[in-house]
Amino acid sequence: MLKWTVGLAVLAYLAVPQAATAQDMEDGPPQTGIVTMSTMKVPMNEDRAQVMGWIEKMVTPMARANPNIIAFYVLTHYYGADSRDMVLVRVYKDLAAIEAPCGEPCQVYRDENPLPEEGTPEREEMMEMWQTFMKYNGRHSDEIYTAHLDLAAN
């Protein structure tokens, strides 16, 4: 049995590089994407509702408007070591897109969705959400990964 397992492993090892090389030559170089992950720890209390409110009203719409962002996800803890975990994931075409200005699409969004006027209860609510978001985002950590899209299941 061990001989068959080793034999199949060697065969698979030899077959995969050839298949990958053949595909590279036909399709060009593998596609990649750049994935950024901003992680913060937000307690499961009223602060979390404030942070999620800010993400829903400000962060997500701007990510959707930004043509440099291919995909955007808000991940919250489901299972694991720390229920406070919250991760904002953005996928970009390349490293340059991370620093590229959003430009007109974001300006149009801001023009069409201005902050409420100062002194109004709506403005106070937005500022509370922002301050709570910054309380946790101020201690966030960032990671940047290369995603091999040619190996993705989508």
Protein backbone atom coordinates (compact mmCIF):
# COMPACT_ATOMS: atom_id res chain seq x y z
CA MET A 1 0.00 0.00 0.00
CA LEU A 2 2.82 2.39 0.89
CA LYS A 3 4.47 1.78 -2.50
CA TRP A 4 1.24 2.73 -4.31
CA THR A 5 0.88 5.92 -2.24
CA VAL A 6 4.46 6.96 -2.89
CA GLY A 7 4.13 6.08 -6.57
CA LEU A 8 0.94 8.14 -6.96
CA ALA A 9 2.51 11.07 -5.11
CA VAL A 10 5.54 11.04 -7.43
CA LEU A 11 3.30 10.76 -10.50
CA ALA A 12 1.17 13.68 -9.32
CA TYR A 13 4.29 15.74 -8.63
CA LEU A 14 5.63 15.12 -12.11
CA ALA A 15 2.31 15.72 -13.85
CA VAL A 16 1.37 19.02 -12.18
CA PRO A 17 4.36 21.15 -13.23
CA GLN A 18 3.92 20.04 -16.86
CA ALA A 19 0.20 20.85 -16.82
CA ALA A 20 0.87 24.22 -15.19
CA THR A 21 3.56 25.04 -17.73
CA ALA A 22 1.31 24.09 -20.63
CA GLN A 23 -1.48 26.29 -19.29
CA ASP A 24 0.89 29.21 -18.70
CA MET A 25 2.05 29.06 -22.29
CA GLU A 26 -1.50 28.99 -23.65
CA ASP A 27 -3.08 31.59 -21.36
CA GLY A 28 -0.15 33.84 -20.55
CA PRO A 29 1.11 34.52 -17.04
CA PRO A 30 -1.10 33.62 -14.08
CA GLN A 31 -3.54 36.28 -12.95
CA THR A 32 -3.13 37.69 -9.49
CA GLY A 33 -4.97 40.11 -7.28
CA ILE A 34 -3.79 42.03 -4.26
CA VAL A 35 -5.79 41.45 -1.09
CA THR A 36 -5.60 43.86 1.82
CA MET A 37 -6.95 42.89 5.21
CA SER A 38 -7.51 45.42 7.99
CA THR A 39 -8.22 43.64 11.26
CA MET A 40 -9.59 45.19 14.42
CA LYS A 41 -11.05 43.88 17.64
CA VAL A 42 -14.49 45.29 18.42
CA PRO A 43 -16.33 44.03 21.52
CA MET A 44 -19.74 42.43 21.24
CA ASN A 45 -21.55 45.37 22.84
CA GLU A 46 -23.10 48.70 21.79
CA ASP A 47 -19.73 49.76 20.32
CA ARG A 48 -20.00 46.99 17.73
CA ALA A 49 -23.34 48.36 16.55
CA GLN A 50 -21.77 51.82 16.20
CA VAL A 51 -18.78 50.46 14.26
CA MET A 52 -21.02 48.40 11.97
CA GLY A 53 -23.21 51.47 11.43
CA TRP A 54 -20.20 53.49 10.26
CA ILE A 55 -19.01 50.67 8.03
CA GLU A 56 -22.50 50.32 6.55
CA LYS A 57 -23.08 54.05 5.97
CA MET A 58 -19.61 55.26 5.04
CA VAL A 59 -16.94 52.61 4.45
CA THR A 60 -18.92 50.16 2.30
CA PRO A 61 -20.47 52.74 -0.06
CA MET A 62 -17.06 54.31 -0.69
CA ALA A 63 -15.52 50.88 -1.34
CA ARG A 64 -18.33 50.12 -3.80
CA ALA A 65 -17.84 53.45 -5.57
CA ASN A 66 -14.04 53.07 -5.84
CA PRO A 67 -13.13 51.66 -9.27
CA ASN A 68 -9.76 50.47 -7.91
CA ILE A 69 -11.44 47.98 -5.57
CA ILE A 70 -12.45 44.77 -7.34
CA ALA A 71 -14.16 43.27 -4.28
CA PHE A 72 -14.89 44.35 -0.71
CA TYR A 73 -15.93 42.20 2.25
CA VAL A 74 -16.70 42.82 5.90
CA LEU A 75 -15.83 39.71 7.89
CA THR A 76 -17.04 39.23 11.43
CA HIS A 77 -16.17 36.48 13.82
CA TYR A 78 -18.07 33.22 13.38
CA TYR A 79 -15.85 30.72 15.13
CA GLY A 80 -12.35 30.79 16.56
CA ALA A 81 -10.25 32.33 19.24
CA ASP A 82 -11.64 35.87 19.58
CA SER A 83 -15.24 36.93 19.03
CA ARG A 84 -14.16 40.57 18.76
CA ASP A 85 -12.42 39.98 15.41
CA MET A 86 -13.61 42.11 12.51
CA VAL A 87 -11.80 42.20 9.16
CA LEU A 88 -12.25 44.57 6.22
CA VAL A 89 -11.05 42.88 3.02
CA ARG A 90 -10.39 44.74 -0.19
CA VAL A 91 -9.22 43.12 -3.43
CA TYR A 92 -7.27 45.19 -5.96
CA LYS A 93 -5.96 44.40 -9.45
CA ASP A 94 -2.38 45.30 -8.54
CA LEU A 95 -0.27 47.12 -5.96
CA ALA A 96 -0.64 50.46 -7.76
CA ALA A 97 -4.43 50.28 -7.34
CA ILE A 98 -4.05 50.37 -3.55
CA GLU A 99 -2.65 53.90 -3.68
CA ALA A 100 -4.59 55.05 -6.77
CA PRO A 101 -7.08 57.84 -6.14
CA CYS A 102 -10.73 56.95 -6.38
CA GLY A 103 -11.38 60.12 -8.34
CA GLU A 104 -14.71 61.08 -9.80
CA PRO A 105 -16.78 58.06 -8.65
CA CYS A 106 -16.03 58.77 -4.98
CA GLN A 107 -16.56 62.51 -5.42
CA VAL A 108 -19.94 61.86 -7.05
CA TYR A 109 -20.87 59.60 -4.14
CA ARG A 110 -19.83 62.25 -1.58
CA ASP A 111 -21.76 64.95 -3.47
CA GLU A 112 -24.89 62.79 -3.60
CA ASN A 113 -24.57 61.66 0.04
CA PRO A 114 -23.31 64.59 2.11
CA LEU A 115 -22.92 64.34 5.86
CA PRO A 116 -25.94 65.68 7.75
CA GLU A 117 -25.79 69.35 8.69
CA GLU A 118 -23.90 70.33 11.82
CA GLY A 119 -26.01 70.66 14.93
CA THR A 120 -28.59 68.11 13.81
CA PRO A 121 -29.28 64.84 15.66
CA GLU A 122 -28.36 62.96 12.45
CA ARG A 123 -24.93 64.62 12.40
CA GLU A 124 -24.43 63.80 16.08
CA GLU A 125 -25.30 60.15 15.40
CA MET A 126 -22.84 60.00 12.48
CA MET A 127 -20.08 61.56 14.59
CA GLU A 128 -20.70 59.05 17.39
CA MET A 129 -20.40 56.20 14.89
CA TRP A 130 -17.20 57.70 13.45
CA GLN A 131 -15.62 58.22 16.87
CA THR A 132 -16.43 54.65 17.92
CA PHE A 133 -15.12 53.30 14.62
CA MET A 134 -11.87 55.26 15.06
CA LYS A 135 -11.54 54.03 18.66
CA TYR A 136 -11.04 50.50 17.28
CA ASN A 137 -9.72 51.23 13.80
CA GLY A 138 -6.95 53.31 15.38
CA ARG A 139 -5.49 50.04 16.69
CA HIS A 140 -6.09 47.94 13.59
CA SER A 141 -3.49 45.84 11.83
CA ASP A 142 -2.98 45.60 8.08
CA GLU A 143 -1.82 42.73 5.92
CA ILE A 144 -1.35 42.62 2.15
CA TYR A 145 -1.48 39.32 0.28
CA THR A 146 -1.16 38.25 -3.33
CA ALA A 147 -4.14 36.19 -4.43
CA HIS A 148 -3.53 33.71 -7.23
CA LEU A 149 -6.82 34.20 -9.05
CA ASP A 150 -5.95 31.52 -11.58
CA LEU A 151 -6.22 29.06 -8.67
CA ALA A 152 -9.48 30.48 -7.28
CA ALA A 153 -12.75 28.60 -7.19
CA ASN A 154 -15.17 31.17 -8.52
